[in-house]
Short mmCIF file of C-alpha atoms in Angstrom, two decimals:
data_model
loop_
_atom_site.label_atom_id
_atom_site.label_comp_id
_atom_site.label_asym_id
_atom_site.label_seq_id
_atom_site.Cartn_x
_atom_site.Cartn_y
_atom_site.Cartn_z
CA MET A 75 93.63 64.82 77.54
CA GLN A 76 93.45 68.20 79.21
CA GLU A 77 95.14 68.57 82.45
CA TYR A 78 93.40 70.43 85.27
CA PRO A 79 95.04 72.79 87.71
CA ARG A 80 96.79 71.16 90.71
CA PHE A 81 96.82 72.72 94.09
CA ASP A 82 98.55 69.97 96.01
CA LEU A 83 102.17 69.84 97.16
CA ASP A 84 102.68 66.14 97.48
CA ARG A 85 106.35 65.09 97.90
CA GLN A 86 107.39 68.74 98.01
CA VAL A 87 109.87 70.11 100.58
CA ALA A 88 109.20 73.61 102.05
CA LEU A 89 111.26 75.87 104.28
CA VAL A 90 109.41 78.65 106.27
CA THR A 91 111.45 81.28 108.18
CA GLY A 92 109.88 82.90 111.30
CA ALA A 93 107.83 79.82 111.67
CA ALA A 94 107.30 80.02 115.52
CA ARG A 95 104.00 81.87 115.44
CA GLY A 96 101.54 84.05 113.52
CA LEU A 97 101.73 83.93 109.67
CA GLY A 98 104.77 81.73 109.66
CA GLN A 99 103.17 78.99 111.77
CA ALA A 100 99.97 79.20 109.66
CA ALA A 101 102.00 78.96 106.51
CA ALA A 102 103.81 75.94 107.75
CA ARG A 103 100.59 74.05 108.80
CA ALA A 104 98.81 74.96 105.45
CA LEU A 105 101.93 73.67 103.41
CA ALA A 106 101.93 70.47 105.38
CA HIS A 107 98.16 70.08 104.95
CA ALA A 108 98.74 70.44 101.16
CA GLY A 109 101.23 67.62 101.26
CA ALA A 110 104.65 69.10 101.86
CA ASP A 111 107.32 68.25 104.35
CA VAL A 112 108.31 71.41 106.18
CA ALA A 113 111.59 72.72 107.55
CA LEU A 114 110.88 75.27 110.24
CA GLY A 115 113.26 78.31 110.35
CA LEU A 116 113.36 79.41 114.05
CA ARG A 117 115.37 82.10 116.22
CA ASP A 118 115.20 79.37 118.79
CA ALA A 119 114.94 75.89 117.40
CA ALA A 120 113.32 74.51 120.56
CA SER A 121 110.30 76.86 120.07
CA GLY A 122 109.08 74.84 117.08
CA ARG A 123 108.50 71.48 118.89
CA ASP A 124 104.78 71.68 119.16
CA LEU A 125 104.42 72.90 115.51
CA ALA A 126 106.59 69.96 114.39
CA VAL A 127 104.37 67.53 116.23
CA ALA A 128 101.29 69.06 114.57
CA ILE A 129 102.92 68.65 111.19
CA GLU A 130 103.85 65.12 111.78
CA ALA A 131 100.28 64.39 112.84
CA LEU A 132 99.31 65.24 109.29
CA GLY A 133 101.66 62.49 108.05
CA ARG A 134 104.39 64.84 107.06
CA ARG A 135 107.95 65.23 108.14
CA ALA A 136 109.16 68.24 110.05
CA LEU A 137 112.61 69.66 110.94
CA CYS A 138 113.20 72.40 113.47
CA LEU A 139 116.19 74.68 112.53
CA GLN A 140 118.29 77.19 114.36
CA MET A 141 117.90 80.09 111.88
CA ASP A 142 118.30 83.73 112.89
CA VAL A 143 117.99 85.41 109.45
CA THR A 144 120.39 88.20 110.57
CA ASP A 145 123.15 85.62 110.84
CA LEU A 146 124.48 84.50 107.57
CA ALA A 147 126.24 81.47 109.10
CA GLN A 148 122.97 80.29 110.57
CA ILE A 149 121.20 80.80 107.18
CA SER A 150 123.86 78.60 105.36
CA SER A 151 123.74 75.91 108.13
CA ALA A 152 119.92 75.75 108.06
CA VAL A 153 119.71 75.36 104.39
CA ASP A 154 122.48 72.77 104.37
CA GLU A 155 120.64 70.92 107.02
CA THR A 156 117.38 70.97 105.21
CA VAL A 157 119.06 69.61 102.02
CA ALA A 158 120.80 66.92 103.95
CA ARG A 159 117.53 65.83 105.65
CA PHE A 160 115.14 66.06 102.70
CA GLY A 161 117.34 66.09 99.71
CA ARG A 162 115.95 69.27 98.18
CA ILE A 163 113.94 72.53 98.77
CA ASP A 164 111.03 73.13 96.51
CA VAL A 165 109.34 76.06 98.26
CA LEU A 166 110.74 78.88 100.40
CA VAL A 167 108.54 81.26 102.38
CA ASN A 168 110.37 84.30 103.59
CA ASN A 169 108.17 85.12 106.51
CA ALA A 170 110.54 86.42 109.20
CA GLY A 171 110.06 90.11 109.92
CA ILE A 172 109.53 92.76 112.56
CA ALA A 173 107.66 96.07 112.77
CA PRO A 174 108.75 98.37 115.68
CA GLU A 175 106.29 101.29 115.68
CA ASN A 176 107.75 104.87 116.05
CA LEU A 177 107.27 108.12 114.36
CA ALA A 178 109.94 108.93 111.81
CA GLU A 179 111.46 111.78 113.81
CA HIS A 180 111.93 109.47 116.87
CA VAL A 181 113.30 106.30 115.09
CA ASN A 182 116.74 105.39 116.54
CA GLU A 183 119.61 103.71 114.68
CA SER A 184 119.32 100.38 116.48
CA ASP A 185 115.62 99.90 115.57
CA TYR A 186 116.33 101.03 111.98
CA ASP A 187 119.19 98.73 111.58
CA LEU A 188 117.35 95.67 113.14
CA THR A 189 114.24 96.21 110.98
CA CYS A 190 116.34 96.38 107.86
CA ALA A 191 118.53 93.43 108.84
CA ILE A 192 115.62 91.11 109.44
CA ASN A 193 113.15 92.30 106.76
CA LEU A 194 115.38 93.12 103.88
CA LYS A 195 118.90 91.65 104.47
CA GLY A 196 117.30 88.45 105.80
CA THR A 197 114.96 88.05 102.93
CA PHE A 198 117.69 88.58 100.37
CA PHE A 199 120.33 86.25 101.90
CA VAL A 200 117.83 83.47 102.65
CA SER A 201 116.69 83.80 99.03
CA GLN A 202 120.21 83.67 97.85
CA ALA A 203 121.09 80.55 99.87
CA VAL A 204 117.92 78.67 98.83
CA GLY A 205 118.14 80.05 95.33
CA ARG A 206 121.44 78.42 94.76
CA VAL A 207 119.88 75.01 95.69
CA MET A 208 116.90 75.73 93.45
CA ILE A 209 119.19 76.65 90.55
CA LYS A 210 120.92 73.34 90.81
CA GLN A 211 117.51 71.54 90.91
CA GLY A 212 116.13 73.56 87.95
CA ALA A 213 112.95 74.46 89.79
CA GLY A 214 111.58 76.16 92.82
CA ARG A 215 109.06 78.49 94.34
CA ILE A 216 109.92 81.48 96.49
CA ILE A 217 107.25 83.36 98.31
CA ASN A 218 108.20 86.53 100.14
CA LEU A 219 106.14 88.41 102.74
CA SER A 220 105.59 91.99 101.83
CA SER A 221 102.73 93.85 103.22
CA GLN A 222 100.04 96.41 102.33
CA ALA A 223 102.46 98.74 104.10
CA GLY A 224 104.68 98.53 101.06
CA PHE A 225 101.96 100.13 99.05
CA VAL A 226 100.27 102.69 101.32
CA ALA A 227 101.74 104.83 104.00
CA LEU A 228 101.05 103.84 107.65
CA PRO A 229 101.85 106.58 110.16
CA GLY A 230 104.45 105.46 112.67
CA GLU A 231 105.67 102.65 110.43
CA SER A 232 108.02 104.53 107.97
CA VAL A 233 110.86 102.03 108.24
CA TYR A 234 108.71 99.02 108.17
CA CYS A 235 106.84 100.45 105.12
CA MET A 236 110.18 101.07 103.42
CA THR A 237 111.40 97.52 103.85
CA LYS A 238 108.11 95.94 102.80
CA ALA A 239 108.19 98.06 99.51
CA GLY A 240 111.76 96.94 99.08
CA ILE A 241 110.62 93.31 99.36
CA ALA A 242 107.99 93.81 96.71
CA HIS A 243 110.59 95.17 94.29
CA LEU A 244 113.21 92.50 95.23
CA THR A 245 110.57 89.95 94.30
CA LYS A 246 110.49 91.34 90.80
CA CYS A 247 114.26 91.44 90.48
CA LEU A 248 114.67 87.84 91.60
CA ALA A 249 111.87 86.70 89.38
CA VAL A 250 113.56 88.18 86.37
CA GLU A 251 117.03 86.84 87.19
CA TRP A 252 115.94 83.37 88.15
CA GLY A 253 113.16 82.55 85.80
CA LYS A 254 115.54 80.87 83.37
CA TYR A 255 116.25 78.33 86.03
CA GLY A 256 112.57 77.32 86.45
CA ILE A 257 112.22 79.32 89.67
CA THR A 258 109.20 81.61 90.34
CA VAL A 259 109.45 84.34 92.88
CA ASN A 260 106.32 86.06 94.18
CA ALA A 261 105.12 87.86 97.26
CA VAL A 262 101.97 88.32 99.44
CA ALA A 263 101.16 91.53 101.03
CA PRO A 264 98.61 91.26 103.96
CA THR A 265 96.55 93.92 105.68
CA PHE A 266 96.33 93.75 109.52
CA ILE A 267 95.99 90.12 110.43
CA ALA A 268 95.04 88.80 113.83
CA THR A 269 98.33 87.44 115.19
CA PRO A 270 100.23 87.94 118.42
CA GLY A 271 102.20 90.75 116.79
CA THR A 272 99.11 92.79 116.01
CA GLU A 273 97.02 91.84 119.07
CA PRO A 274 98.01 94.86 121.23
CA ALA A 275 97.04 97.39 118.47
CA LEU A 276 93.84 95.71 117.53
CA GLU A 277 92.75 95.64 121.26
CA ASN A 278 92.51 99.48 120.93
CA GLU A 279 88.86 99.96 119.97
CA ALA A 280 89.47 103.16 118.09
CA PHE A 281 92.30 101.71 116.10
CA ARG A 282 90.42 98.55 115.32
CA ALA A 283 87.36 100.52 114.17
CA ASP A 284 89.58 102.56 111.83
CA VAL A 285 91.22 99.38 110.33
CA LEU A 286 87.73 97.79 109.89
CA GLU A 287 86.48 100.90 108.08
CA ARG A 288 89.59 101.02 105.77
CA ILE A 289 89.17 97.33 104.81
CA ALA A 290 86.58 98.21 102.14
CA ALA A 291 83.53 96.11 101.68
CA LEU A 292 84.63 93.04 103.74
CA HIS A 293 85.03 94.97 106.99
CA ARG A 294 86.85 92.26 108.84
CA VAL A 295 90.36 91.66 110.23
CA GLY A 296 92.04 88.90 108.42
CA GLN A 297 93.17 85.61 109.97
CA PRO A 298 96.49 83.88 109.44
CA MET A 299 94.94 81.23 107.21
CA ASP A 300 93.68 83.82 104.82
CA VAL A 301 97.33 84.58 103.95
CA ALA A 302 98.45 80.96 104.13
CA GLY A 303 95.92 80.10 101.42
CA ALA A 304 97.64 82.56 98.98
CA ILE A 305 101.03 81.11 99.90
CA VAL A 306 99.94 77.46 99.20
CA PHE A 307 98.47 78.66 95.82
CA LEU A 308 101.74 80.38 94.85
CA ALA A 309 103.64 77.25 95.91
CA SER A 310 101.42 74.95 93.88
CA PRO A 311 101.68 73.71 90.23
CA ALA A 312 98.46 75.79 89.49
CA ALA A 313 100.64 79.05 89.80
CA SER A 314 103.40 77.91 87.55
CA LEU A 315 103.01 80.95 85.10
CA ILE A 316 102.85 83.54 87.93
CA THR A 317 106.15 85.25 88.83
CA GLY A 318 107.31 88.63 89.86
CA HIS A 319 103.92 89.42 91.26
CA THR A 320 102.84 90.65 94.80
CA ILE A 321 99.21 89.60 95.84
CA LEU A 322 97.52 92.10 98.07
CA ILE A 323 95.51 90.24 100.69
CA ASP A 324 93.98 93.47 102.23
CA GLY A 325 90.19 93.06 101.99
CA GLY A 326 90.09 95.92 99.62
CA TRP A 327 92.08 98.47 101.60
CA THR A 328 94.21 99.67 98.75
CA ALA A 329 91.24 99.55 96.31
CA ARG A 330 89.88 102.76 97.88
#
């Protein structure tokens, strides 16, 4: 009998970094709605209490973790705590990231170092720690957060663009290395999404109009659940043959 694609995550365990707000919070909620228990990686573990309650209201288990992704000791501890609580990690969403805006000639060393530490170093070492768990399991799904900024130039975002391009390529590298262990590694690359982080920029009428014009055909700013839907798909059994790929969720921006 033919099997049909499955999009549920029943009895799966997911870990989401940067889960306190925006895309991370939406991903955590969507994964729970699909059936997963969710560990919430947070810079301040106390900030995830309301989200944990919302996940538990869906009948899933939630765990708030102290997890600054620039701190390797916190990464290790958070991964160990997740495995101790749930027994495994089936899905990792590397969402934590920052995007300080500055023209290239004005970027200072501290902003450069912090952006690289969170966006690139954090993504790599969280993937490494969770990857070791998944290798032992013989299976796993890793979904990284790249950006359309990794594929097109955004003025004033040179360091952010560089890190997001790096994440897209790291995704390919890990997919090739870890495929033999039954691990898929993919990424999503959103356009401007309505989150607390983009709200100040999108309140500027001229900037918002330019963004809407560049989002070809659809002409709308994305919502966090637009991205979460792709994350759930990549985490699901239906995406079992997809690896090393970055899905652009950009409303057609890069198609022009």
